[in-house]
C-alpha positions as YAML, in Angstrom:
chain: A
units: angstrom
residues:
- id: 1
  name: UNK
  ca: [0.00, 0.00, 0.00]
- id: 2
  name: UNK
  ca: [2.78, 2.57, 0.75]
- id: 3
  name: UNK
  ca: [4.42, 1.64, -2.56]
- id: 4
  name: UNK
  ca: [1.20, 2.36, -4.42]
- id: 5
  name: UNK
  ca: [0.89, 5.72, -2.67]
- id: 6
  name: UNK
  ca: [4.49, 6.56, -3.57]
- id: 7
  name: UNK
  ca: [3.96, 5.57, -7.23]
- id: 8
  name: UNK
  ca: [0.82, 7.73, -7.27]
- id: 9
  name: UNK
  ca: [2.79, 10.69, -5.94]
- id: 10
  name: UNK
  ca: [5.55, 10.18, -8.48]
- id: 11
  name: UNK
  ca: [3.03, 10.63, -11.29]
- id: 12
  name: UNK
  ca: [1.41, 13.84, -12.21]
- id: 13
  name: UNK
  ca: [2.73, 17.01, -10.62]
- id: 14
  name: UNK
  ca: [5.13, 15.04, -8.40]
- id: 15
  name: UNK
  ca: [6.78, 13.26, -11.32]
- id: 16
  name: UNK
  ca: [10.54, 13.32, -11.52]
- id: 17
  name: UNK
  ca: [11.89, 16.41, -13.24]
- id: 18
  name: UNK
  ca: [8.83, 18.52, -12.48]
- id: 19
  name: UNK
  ca: [8.86, 21.34, -9.91]
- id: 20
  name: UNK
  ca: [6.93, 19.57, -7.18]
- id: 21
  name: UNK
  ca: [8.87, 16.41, -7.89]
- id: 22
  name: UNK
  ca: [12.16, 18.19, -7.25]
- id: 23
  name: UNK
  ca: [10.69, 19.70, -4.04]
- id: 24
  name: UNK
  ca: [9.66, 16.23, -2.89]
- id: 25
  name: UNK
  ca: [13.15, 14.92, -3.60]
- id: 26
  name: UNK
  ca: [14.73, 17.71, -1.54]
- id: 27
  name: UNK
  ca: [12.31, 17.04, 1.33]
- id: 28
  name: UNK
  ca: [13.30, 13.40, 1.29]
- id: 29
  name: UNK
  ca: [17.02, 14.29, 1.32]
- id: 30
  name: UNK
  ca: [16.56, 16.79, 4.17]
- id: 31
  name: UNK
  ca: [14.59, 14.25, 6.16]
- id: 32
  name: UNK
  ca: [17.29, 11.65, 5.67]
- id: 33
  name: UNK
  ca: [19.97, 14.13, 6.79]
- id: 34
  name: UNK
  ca: [17.89, 15.16, 9.84]
- id: 35
  name: UNK
  ca: [17.34, 11.56, 10.88]
- id: 36
  name: UNK
  ca: [20.94, 10.63, 10.21]
- id: 37
  name: UNK
  ca: [22.76, 13.56, 11.81]
- id: 38
  name: UNK
  ca: [20.58, 16.01, 13.74]
- id: 39
  name: UNK
  ca: [18.06, 13.71, 15.36]
- id: 40
  name: UNK
  ca: [20.67, 11.72, 17.36]
- id: 41
  name: UNK
  ca: [22.26, 14.99, 18.50]
- id: 42
  name: UNK
  ca: [18.85, 16.30, 19.52]
- id: 43
  name: UNK
  ca: [18.01, 13.09, 21.41]
- id: 44
  name: UNK
  ca: [21.32, 13.31, 23.28]
- id: 45
  name: UNK
  ca: [20.58, 16.94, 24.21]
- id: 46
  name: UNK
  ca: [17.13, 15.98, 25.52]
- id: 47
  name: UNK
  ca: [18.63, 13.17, 27.61]
- id: 48
  name: UNK
  ca: [21.29, 15.51, 29.04]
- id: 49
  name: UNK
  ca: [18.68, 18.18, 29.86]
- id: 50
  name: UNK
  ca: [16.49, 15.57, 31.56]
- id: 51
  name: UNK
  ca: [19.45, 14.28, 33.59]
- id: 52
  name: UNK
  ca: [20.47, 17.81, 34.64]
- id: 53
  name: UNK
  ca: [16.93, 18.64, 35.72]
- id: 54
  name: UNK
  ca: [16.73, 15.46, 37.79]
- id: 55
  name: UNK
  ca: [20.14, 16.20, 39.35]
- id: 56
  name: UNK
  ca: [19.09, 19.76, 40.15]
- id: 57
  name: UNK
  ca: [15.88, 18.53, 41.77]
- id: 58
  name: UNK
  ca: [17.79, 15.94, 43.80]
- id: 59
  name: UNK
  ca: [20.32, 18.49, 45.11]
- id: 60
  name: UNK
  ca: [17.72, 21.08, 46.08]
- id: 61
  name: UNK
  ca: [15.45, 18.47, 47.64]
- id: 62
  name: UNK
  ca: [18.34, 16.97, 49.61]
- id: 63
  name: UNK
  ca: [19.30, 20.44, 50.86]
- id: 64
  name: UNK
  ca: [15.76, 21.05, 52.13]
- id: 65
  name: UNK
  ca: [15.63, 17.64, 53.83]
- id: 66
  name: UNK
  ca: [18.93, 18.31, 55.58]
- id: 67
  name: UNK
  ca: [17.66, 21.70, 56.76]
- id: 68
  name: UNK
  ca: [14.49, 20.07, 58.13]
- id: 69
  name: UNK
  ca: [16.63, 18.08, 60.57]
- id: 70
  name: UNK
  ca: [17.68, 21.30, 62.33]
- id: 71
  name: UNK
  ca: [15.29, 22.94, 64.82]
- id: 72
  name: UNK
  ca: [15.69, 26.48, 63.44]
- id: 73
  name: UNK
  ca: [12.46, 27.29, 61.54]
- id: 74
  name: UNK
  ca: [13.81, 30.61, 60.28]
- id: 75
  name: UNK
  ca: [16.81, 28.93, 58.69]
- id: 76
  name: UNK
  ca: [14.52, 26.27, 57.17]
- id: 77
  name: UNK
  ca: [12.43, 29.01, 55.57]
- id: 78
  name: UNK
  ca: [15.57, 30.57, 54.11]
- id: 79
  name: UNK
  ca: [16.77, 27.24, 52.71]
- id: 80
  name: UNK
  ca: [13.40, 26.51, 51.14]
- id: 81
  name: UNK
  ca: [13.28, 29.95, 49.54]
- id: 82
  name: UNK
  ca: [16.81, 29.68, 48.20]
- id: 83
  name: UNK
  ca: [16.29, 26.09, 46.98]
- id: 84
  name: UNK
  ca: [13.14, 27.08, 45.11]
- id: 85
  name: UNK
  ca: [14.92, 29.99, 43.46]
- id: 86
  name: UNK
  ca: [17.93, 27.88, 42.49]
- id: 87
  name: UNK
  ca: [15.70, 25.17, 41.06]
- id: 88
  name: UNK
  ca: [13.55, 27.60, 39.08]
- id: 89
  name: UNK
  ca: [16.59, 29.44, 37.74]
- id: 90
  name: UNK
  ca: [18.37, 26.19, 36.85]
- id: 91
  name: UNK
  ca: [15.32, 24.80, 35.05]
- id: 92
  name: UNK
  ca: [14.95, 28.03, 33.07]
- id: 93
  name: UNK
  ca: [18.58, 27.82, 31.95]
- id: 94
  name: UNK
  ca: [18.29, 24.12, 31.00]
- id: 95
  name: UNK
  ca: [15.05, 24.61, 29.07]
- id: 96
  name: UNK
  ca: [16.42, 27.70, 27.33]
- id: 97
  name: UNK
  ca: [19.50, 25.78, 26.21]
- id: 98
  name: UNK
  ca: [17.33, 22.88, 24.99]
- id: 99
  name: UNK
  ca: [15.05, 25.20, 23.00]
- id: 100
  name: UNK
  ca: [18.07, 26.74, 21.29]
- id: 101
  name: UNK
  ca: [19.33, 23.29, 20.35]
- id: 102
  name: UNK
  ca: [15.93, 22.33, 18.91]
- id: 103
  name: UNK
  ca: [15.75, 25.54, 16.87]
- id: 104
  name: UNK
  ca: [19.27, 24.98, 15.55]
- id: 105
  name: UNK
  ca: [18.40, 21.37, 14.66]
- id: 106
  name: UNK
  ca: [15.44, 22.37, 12.50]
- id: 107
  name: UNK
  ca: [17.56, 24.89, 10.63]
- id: 108
  name: UNK
  ca: [16.58, 28.20, 12.20]
- id: 109
  name: UNK
  ca: [19.38, 30.79, 12.20]
- id: 110
  name: UNK
  ca: [20.02, 31.77, 15.83]
- id: 111
  name: UNK
  ca: [22.25, 34.77, 15.05]
- id: 112
  name: UNK
  ca: [19.51, 37.44, 14.75]
- id: 113
  name: UNK
  ca: [17.57, 35.87, 17.64]
- id: 114
  name: UNK
  ca: [20.56, 35.97, 19.98]
- id: 115
  name: UNK
  ca: [21.43, 39.53, 18.91]
- id: 116
  name: UNK
  ca: [17.87, 40.69, 19.62]
- id: 117
  name: UNK
  ca: [17.85, 38.88, 22.94]
- id: 118
  name: UNK
  ca: [21.16, 40.53, 23.87]
- id: 119
  name: UNK
  ca: [19.86, 44.01, 23.09]
- id: 120
  name: UNK
  ca: [16.66, 43.34, 25.03]
- id: 121
  name: UNK
  ca: [18.68, 42.00, 27.96]
- id: 122
  name: UNK
  ca: [20.85, 45.13, 28.07]
- id: 123
  name: UNK
  ca: [17.79, 47.40, 27.98]
- id: 124
  name: UNK
  ca: [16.06, 45.37, 30.69]
- id: 125
  name: UNK
  ca: [19.19, 45.36, 32.81]
- id: 126
  name: UNK
  ca: [19.54, 49.14, 32.63]
- id: 127
  name: UNK
  ca: [15.87, 49.66, 33.48]
- id: 128
  name: UNK
  ca: [15.79, 47.20, 36.37]
- id: 129
  name: UNK
  ca: [19.33, 47.45, 37.73]
- id: 130
  name: UNK
  ca: [18.11, 48.29, 41.25]
- id: 131
  name: UNK
  ca: [15.98, 45.13, 41.27]
- id: 132
  name: UNK
  ca: [18.96, 43.10, 40.08]
- id: 133
  name: UNK
  ca: [21.05, 44.56, 42.91]
- id: 134
  name: UNK
  ca: [18.29, 43.72, 45.40]
- id: 135
  name: UNK
  ca: [18.11, 40.11, 44.21]
- id: 136
  name: UNK
  ca: [21.88, 39.59, 44.17]
- id: 137
  name: UNK
  ca: [22.36, 41.09, 47.64]
- id: 138
  name: UNK
  ca: [19.36, 39.12, 48.96]
- id: 139
  name: UNK
  ca: [20.87, 35.91, 47.62]
- id: 140
  name: UNK
  ca: [24.17, 36.64, 49.38]
- id: 141
  name: UNK
  ca: [22.34, 37.41, 52.64]
- id: 142
  name: UNK
  ca: [20.56, 34.05, 52.49]
- id: 143
  name: UNK
  ca: [23.64, 32.06, 51.44]
- id: 144
  name: UNK
  ca: [25.92, 33.63, 54.07]
- id: 145
  name: UNK
  ca: [23.20, 33.50, 56.76]
- id: 146
  name: UNK
  ca: [23.89, 37.08, 57.84]
- id: 147
  name: UNK
  ca: [20.57, 37.18, 59.71]
- id: 148
  name: UNK
  ca: [17.27, 35.33, 59.73]
- id: 149
  name: UNK
  ca: [13.62, 35.84, 60.65]
- id: 150
  name: UNK
  ca: [13.26, 36.63, 64.35]
- id: 151
  name: UNK
  ca: [16.73, 38.16, 64.78]
- id: 152
  name: UNK
  ca: [17.17, 41.62, 66.29]
- id: 153
  name: UNK
  ca: [19.28, 43.57, 63.82]
- id: 154
  name: UNK
  ca: [20.34, 47.04, 62.76]
- id: 155
  name: UNK
  ca: [20.36, 47.40, 58.96]
- id: 156
  name: UNK
  ca: [20.40, 50.55, 56.84]
- id: 157
  name: UNK
  ca: [20.37, 52.60, 60.07]
- id: 158
  name: UNK
  ca: [17.12, 50.98, 61.29]
- id: 159
  name: UNK
  ca: [16.83, 48.66, 64.31]
- id: 160
  name: UNK
  ca: [14.19, 46.07, 65.04]
- id: 161
  name: UNK
  ca: [13.13, 42.44, 64.68]
- id: 162
  name: UNK
  ca: [13.23, 40.78, 61.26]
- id: 163
  name: UNK
  ca: [9.69, 39.72, 60.34]
- id: 164
  name: UNK
  ca: [10.15, 38.48, 56.79]
- id: 165
  name: UNK
  ca: [12.82, 38.13, 54.12]
- id: 166
  name: UNK
  ca: [12.72, 37.77, 50.35]
- id: 167
  name: UNK
  ca: [15.34, 38.15, 47.67]
- id: 168
  name: UNK
  ca: [14.22, 41.75, 47.04]
- id: 169
  name: UNK
  ca: [13.39, 43.16, 50.47]
- id: 170
  name: UNK
  ca: [13.65, 42.70, 54.22]
- id: 171
  name: UNK
  ca: [10.88, 43.70, 56.65]
- id: 172
  name: UNK
  ca: [12.00, 44.91, 60.10]
- id: 173
  name: UNK
  ca: [9.60, 45.70, 62.95]
- id: 174
  name: UNK
  ca: [10.84, 48.56, 65.16]
- id: 175
  name: UNK
  ca: [10.47, 48.74, 68.92]
- id: 176
  name: UNK
  ca: [7.54, 51.17, 68.59]
- id: 177
  name: UNK
  ca: [5.67, 48.84, 66.23]
- id: 178
  name: UNK
  ca: [6.70, 50.56, 63.00]
- id: 179
  name: UNK
  ca: [7.28, 48.18, 60.09]
- id: 180
  name: UNK
  ca: [10.29, 49.11, 57.93]
- id: 181
  name: UNK
  ca: [10.57, 47.63, 54.42]
- id: 182
  name: UNK
  ca: [14.20, 47.80, 53.32]
- id: 183
  name: UNK
  ca: [15.42, 46.95, 49.79]
- id: 184
  name: UNK
  ca: [18.26, 44.45, 50.05]
- id: 185
  name: UNK
  ca: [20.53, 46.62, 47.89]
- id: 186
  name: UNK
  ca: [20.57, 49.21, 50.71]
- id: 187
  name: UNK
  ca: [21.84, 46.69, 53.27]
- id: 188
  name: UNK
  ca: [25.60, 47.20, 53.32]
- id: 189
  name: UNK
  ca: [26.31, 46.66, 57.03]
- id: 190
  name: UNK
  ca: [24.46, 44.25, 59.33]
- id: 191
  name: UNK
  ca: [24.56, 44.48, 63.14]
- id: 192
  name: UNK
  ca: [22.99, 41.25, 64.43]
- id: 193
  name: UNK
  ca: [22.24, 41.37, 68.16]
- id: 194
  name: UNK
  ca: [20.85, 37.80, 68.12]
- id: 195
  name: UNK
  ca: [23.97, 36.02, 66.88]
- id: 196
  name: UNK
  ca: [25.56, 33.44, 69.24]
- id: 197
  name: UNK
  ca: [25.53, 35.40, 72.53]
- id: 198
  name: UNK
  ca: [24.93, 38.77, 74.20]
- id: 199
  name: UNK
  ca: [27.17, 40.74, 76.55]
- id: 200
  name: UNK
  ca: [25.72, 43.26, 78.99]
- id: 201
  name: UNK
  ca: [27.87, 45.64, 81.05]
- id: 202
  name: UNK
  ca: [26.32, 47.26, 84.14]
- id: 203
  name: UNK
  ca: [28.17, 50.21, 85.66]
- id: 204
  name: UNK
  ca: [27.49, 50.29, 89.40]
- id: 205
  name: UNK
  ca: [28.13, 53.74, 90.88]
- id: 206
  name: UNK
  ca: [28.98, 53.93, 94.59]
- id: 207
  name: UNK
  ca: [29.86, 56.95, 96.72]
- id: 208
  name: UNK
  ca: [33.53, 57.79, 97.22]
- id: 209
  name: UNK
  ca: [33.23, 57.16, 100.97]
- id: 210
  name: UNK
  ca: [32.56, 53.42, 100.44]
- id: 211
  name: UNK
  ca: [35.37, 50.88, 100.89]
- id: 212
  name: UNK
  ca: [36.16, 49.43, 97.42]
- id: 213
  name: UNK
  ca: [37.02, 46.01, 98.89]
- id: 214
  name: UNK
  ca: [33.64, 45.77, 100.60]
- id: 215
  name: UNK
  ca: [31.88, 46.92, 97.45]
- id: 216
  name: UNK
  ca: [33.71, 44.27, 95.39]
- id: 217
  name: UNK
  ca: [32.76, 41.58, 97.90]
- id: 218
  name: UNK
  ca: [29.14, 42.71, 97.86]
- id: 219
  name: UNK
  ca: [28.91, 42.75, 94.05]
- id: 220
  name: UNK
  ca: [30.55, 39.32, 93.77]
- id: 221
  name: UNK
  ca: [28.04, 37.87, 96.20]
- id: 222
  name: UNK
  ca: [25.06, 39.32, 94.35]
- id: 223
  name: UNK
  ca: [26.38, 38.23, 90.94]
- id: 224
  name: UNK
  ca: [27.04, 34.67, 92.20]
- id: 225
  name: UNK
  ca: [23.54, 34.45, 93.66]
- id: 226
  name: UNK
  ca: [21.99, 35.45, 90.34]
- id: 227
  name: UNK
  ca: [24.29, 33.08, 88.44]
- id: 228
  name: UNK
  ca: [23.07, 30.16, 90.58]
- id: 229
  name: UNK
  ca: [19.44, 31.26, 90.68]
- id: 230
  name: UNK
  ca: [17.28, 28.53, 89.03]
- id: 231
  name: UNK
  ca: [15.41, 31.24, 87.16]
- id: 232
  name: UNK
  ca: [18.53, 32.56, 85.42]
- id: 233
  name: UNK
  ca: [21.30, 29.95, 85.57]
- id: 234
  name: UNK
  ca: [20.37, 28.41, 82.20]
- id: 235
  name: UNK
  ca: [20.70, 31.81, 80.53]
- id: 236
  name: UNK
  ca: [24.37, 32.34, 81.42]
- id: 237
  name: UNK
  ca: [27.24, 31.23, 79.20]
- id: 238
  name: UNK
  ca: [29.96, 32.32, 81.65]
- id: 239
  name: UNK
  ca: [30.28, 33.57, 85.23]
- id: 240
  name: UNK
  ca: [29.74, 37.32, 85.75]
- id: 241
  name: UNK
  ca: [32.93, 39.36, 85.91]
- id: 242
  name: UNK
  ca: [33.53, 42.13, 88.46]
- id: 243
  name: UNK
  ca: [36.29, 44.27, 86.97]
- id: 244
  name: UNK
  ca: [37.00, 46.46, 90.00]
- id: 245
  name: UNK
  ca: [37.13, 50.26, 90.11]
- id: 246
  name: UNK
  ca: [37.00, 51.34, 86.49]
- id: 247
  name: UNK
  ca: [36.99, 55.10, 87.07]
- id: 248
  name: UNK
  ca: [36.46, 57.87, 89.63]
- id: 249
  name: UNK
  ca: [34.14, 60.71, 88.63]
- id: 250
  name: UNK
  ca: [33.79, 63.40, 91.25]
- id: 251
  name: UNK
  ca: [32.39, 61.75, 94.35]
- id: 252
  name: UNK
  ca: [31.52, 58.42, 92.72]
- id: 253
  name: UNK
  ca: [33.36, 55.16, 92.08]
- id: 254
  name: UNK
  ca: [32.38, 53.13, 88.98]
- id: 255
  name: UNK
  ca: [32.40, 49.31, 89.20]
- id: 256
  name: UNK
  ca: [31.60, 47.63, 85.84]
- id: 257
  name: UNK
  ca: [29.96, 44.19, 85.95]
- id: 258
  name: UNK
  ca: [29.91, 42.04, 82.78]
- id: 259
  name: UNK
  ca: [27.22, 39.43, 82.05]
- id: 260
  name: UNK
  ca: [27.59, 36.98, 79.13]
- id: 261
  name: UNK
  ca: [24.30, 35.26, 78.30]
- id: 262
  name: UNK
  ca: [22.50, 33.61, 75.45]
- id: 263
  name: UNK
  ca: [21.49, 35.92, 72.63]
- id: 264
  name: UNK
  ca: [18.86, 38.45, 73.70]
- id: 265
  name: UNK
  ca: [18.54, 36.82, 77.15]
- id: 266
  name: UNK
  ca: [20.49, 39.38, 79.19]
- id: 267
  name: UNK
  ca: [17.60, 41.61, 80.21]
- id: 268
  name: UNK
  ca: [16.17, 39.47, 83.03]
- id: 269
  name: UNK
  ca: [19.46, 38.90, 84.90]
- id: 270
  name: UNK
  ca: [20.43, 42.56, 84.47]
- id: 271
  name: UNK
  ca: [17.20, 43.85, 85.96]
- id: 272
  name: UNK
  ca: [17.38, 41.45, 88.89]
- id: 273
  name: UNK
  ca: [21.03, 42.34, 89.53]
- id: 274
  name: UNK
  ca: [20.27, 46.06, 89.67]
- id: 275
  name: UNK
  ca: [17.32, 45.48, 92.01]
- id: 276
  name: UNK
  ca: [19.47, 43.47, 94.43]
- id: 277
  name: UNK
  ca: [22.31, 46.00, 94.27]
- id: 278
  name: UNK
  ca: [19.96, 48.78, 95.29]
- id: 279
  name: UNK
  ca: [18.67, 46.82, 98.31]
- id: 280
  name: UNK
  ca: [22.18, 45.71, 99.29]
- id: 281
  name: UNK
  ca: [23.53, 49.28, 99.27]
- id: 282
  name: UNK
  ca: [20.75, 50.36, 101.59]
- id: 283
  name: UNK
  ca: [21.29, 47.41, 103.95]
- id: 284
  name: UNK
  ca: [25.03, 48.08, 104.15]
- id: 285
  name: UNK
  ca: [24.56, 51.85, 104.61]
- id: 286
  name: UNK
  ca: [26.39, 52.71, 101.39]
- id: 287
  name: UNK
  ca: [25.45, 55.74, 99.34]
- id: 288
  name: UNK
  ca: [25.02, 55.36, 95.58]
- id: 289
  name: UNK
  ca: [27.27, 57.52, 93.45]
- id: 290
  name: UNK
  ca: [25.97, 60.95, 92.54]
- id: 291
  name: UNK
  ca: [27.91, 63.32, 90.26]
- id: 292
  name: UNK
  ca: [25.99, 66.30, 91.71]
- id: 293
  name: UNK
  ca: [26.73, 65.55, 95.34]
- id: 294
  name: UNK
  ca: [28.55, 68.48, 97.09]
- id: 295
  name: UNK
  ca: [30.81, 68.22, 100.15]
- id: 296
  name: UNK
  ca: [30.82, 71.31, 102.42]
- id: 297
  name: UNK
  ca: [32.94, 71.92, 105.51]
- id: 298
  name: UNK
  ca: [32.24, 74.30, 108.40]
- id: 299
  name: UNK
  ca: [34.71, 75.74, 110.91]
- id: 300
  name: UNK
  ca: [38.49, 75.90, 110.87]
- id: 301
  name: UNK
  ca: [39.95, 72.78, 112.44]
- id: 302
  name: UNK
  ca: [36.76, 70.87, 113.11]
- id: 303
  name: UNK
  ca: [35.19, 70.08, 109.73]
- id: 304
  name: UNK
  ca: [31.95, 68.36, 109.09]
- id: 305
  name: UNK
  ca: [31.02, 66.83, 105.75]
- id: 306
  name: UNK
  ca: [27.46, 67.13, 104.51]
- id: 307
  name: UNK
  ca: [26.34, 65.10, 101.50]
- id: 308
  name: UNK
  ca: [23.76, 66.28, 99.03]
- id: 309
  name: UNK
  ca: [23.69, 69.85, 100.37]
- id: 310
  name: UNK
  ca: [24.62, 72.74, 98.14]
- id: 311
  name: UNK
  ca: [26.90, 75.30, 99.78]
- id: 312
  name: UNK
  ca: [25.24, 78.46, 101.06]
- id: 313
  name: UNK
  ca: [26.90, 81.60, 99.80]
- id: 314
  name: UNK
  ca: [27.19, 84.50, 102.30]
- id: 315
  name: UNK
  ca: [28.13, 87.81, 100.68]
- id: 316
  name: UNK
  ca: [30.93, 89.66, 102.41]
- id: 317
  name: UNK
  ca: [30.09, 93.14, 103.84]
- id: 318
  name: UNK
  ca: [33.02, 94.71, 102.04]
- id: 319
  name: UNK
  ca: [31.76, 93.47, 98.70]
- id: 320
  name: UNK
  ca: [28.51, 95.39, 99.32]
- id: 321
  name: UNK
  ca: [30.37, 98.59, 100.34]
- id: 322
  name: UNK
  ca: [32.65, 98.58, 97.31]
- id: 323
  name: UNK
  ca: [30.65, 97.96, 94.14]
- id: 324
  name: UNK
  ca: [32.17, 96.14, 91.22]
- id: 325
  name: UNK
  ca: [33.72, 98.77, 88.88]
- id: 326
  name: UNK
  ca: [32.79, 96.68, 85.86]
- id: 327
  name: UNK
  ca: [29.13, 97.23, 86.65]
- id: 328
  name: UNK
  ca: [29.40, 101.03, 86.94]
- id: 329
  name: UNK
  ca: [27.85, 103.05, 84.17]
- id: 330
  name: UNK
  ca: [30.54, 105.02, 82.24]
- id: 331
  name: UNK
  ca: [30.45, 108.83, 82.39]
- id: 332
  name: UNK
  ca: [28.76, 110.29, 79.38]
- id: 333
  name: UNK
  ca: [30.03, 113.44, 77.54]
- id: 334
  name: UNK
  ca: [27.96, 115.80, 75.43]
- id: 335
  name: UNK
  ca: [29.56, 115.68, 71.98]
- id: 336
  name: UNK
  ca: [28.47, 119.29, 71.21]
- id: 337
  name: UNK
  ca: [29.52, 121.10, 74.36]
- id: 338
  name: UNK
  ca: [32.15, 118.70, 75.72]
- id: 339
  name: UNK
  ca: [30.60, 118.87, 79.18]
- id: 340
  name: UNK
  ca: [29.89, 115.82, 81.29]
- id: 341
  name: UNK
  ca: [26.31, 114.70, 81.60]
...
């Protein structure tokens, strides 16, 4: 039956030597060349593209499964976002390459197409360069794990808690409830207060009259009690450090105390430490440091010191009898007559 159909086609307008006959001969030759040379190349390209897509899906899926084993939900969200972007971008590149191979196999000239695509890409890049910067910087933030959702950070001069992250923007909630939306291209420096640990330094100010040794002993006792308190002991990463007298400012001595705790967990121990220090100073009859405290003495040999009392100024009688010459009004002269007024 196919032979009869071929013989029918070879008669009439498709006969050898006629126009349509020559066209049919060229079609047959082109088909033979396509099947002989281009079709195997195209099949190999399809197999390679399929293998690359499967490999890309395996790598991204394995990355997500590994991230699911860790208890950090914020990091898991970052990994899922980045894996999805990598997979989508990789599939777009693979499919684009395969389409170009198919077009080349069927004889389409790719030169003008690639030139047009290049011009369009340059125009799009110039128009959307800020978006490209946002995406590239967002990718680096996710890959390097500079911060994650829930961290307290300072970025682009704004401080707050990270609420959401994408490749283009980062949303930060300020302490007053304000939501800041920051393009990732504007994030050049990141201050992450939630990374690894937190260090809090409390400067305890005590009056100059207190014995520094007794103050050190008192602060060590209070810090040790808080360190061993069941409510706070799991928050500490190291024992509190009492550094001694750091400075003397007027009538006050400054004793810095350093707490090293888990990230963003320093506030409770610090508040409790300051409350106990206040009560301990009162129980031990020690005055807190006050830069405005004034010491005044009365009498010649026998001097008494009064704290918190401003000195009373008593004007001398002679000062009242002899006025200050700088306050006297200068003598005026009439410029027309030259006589004093």
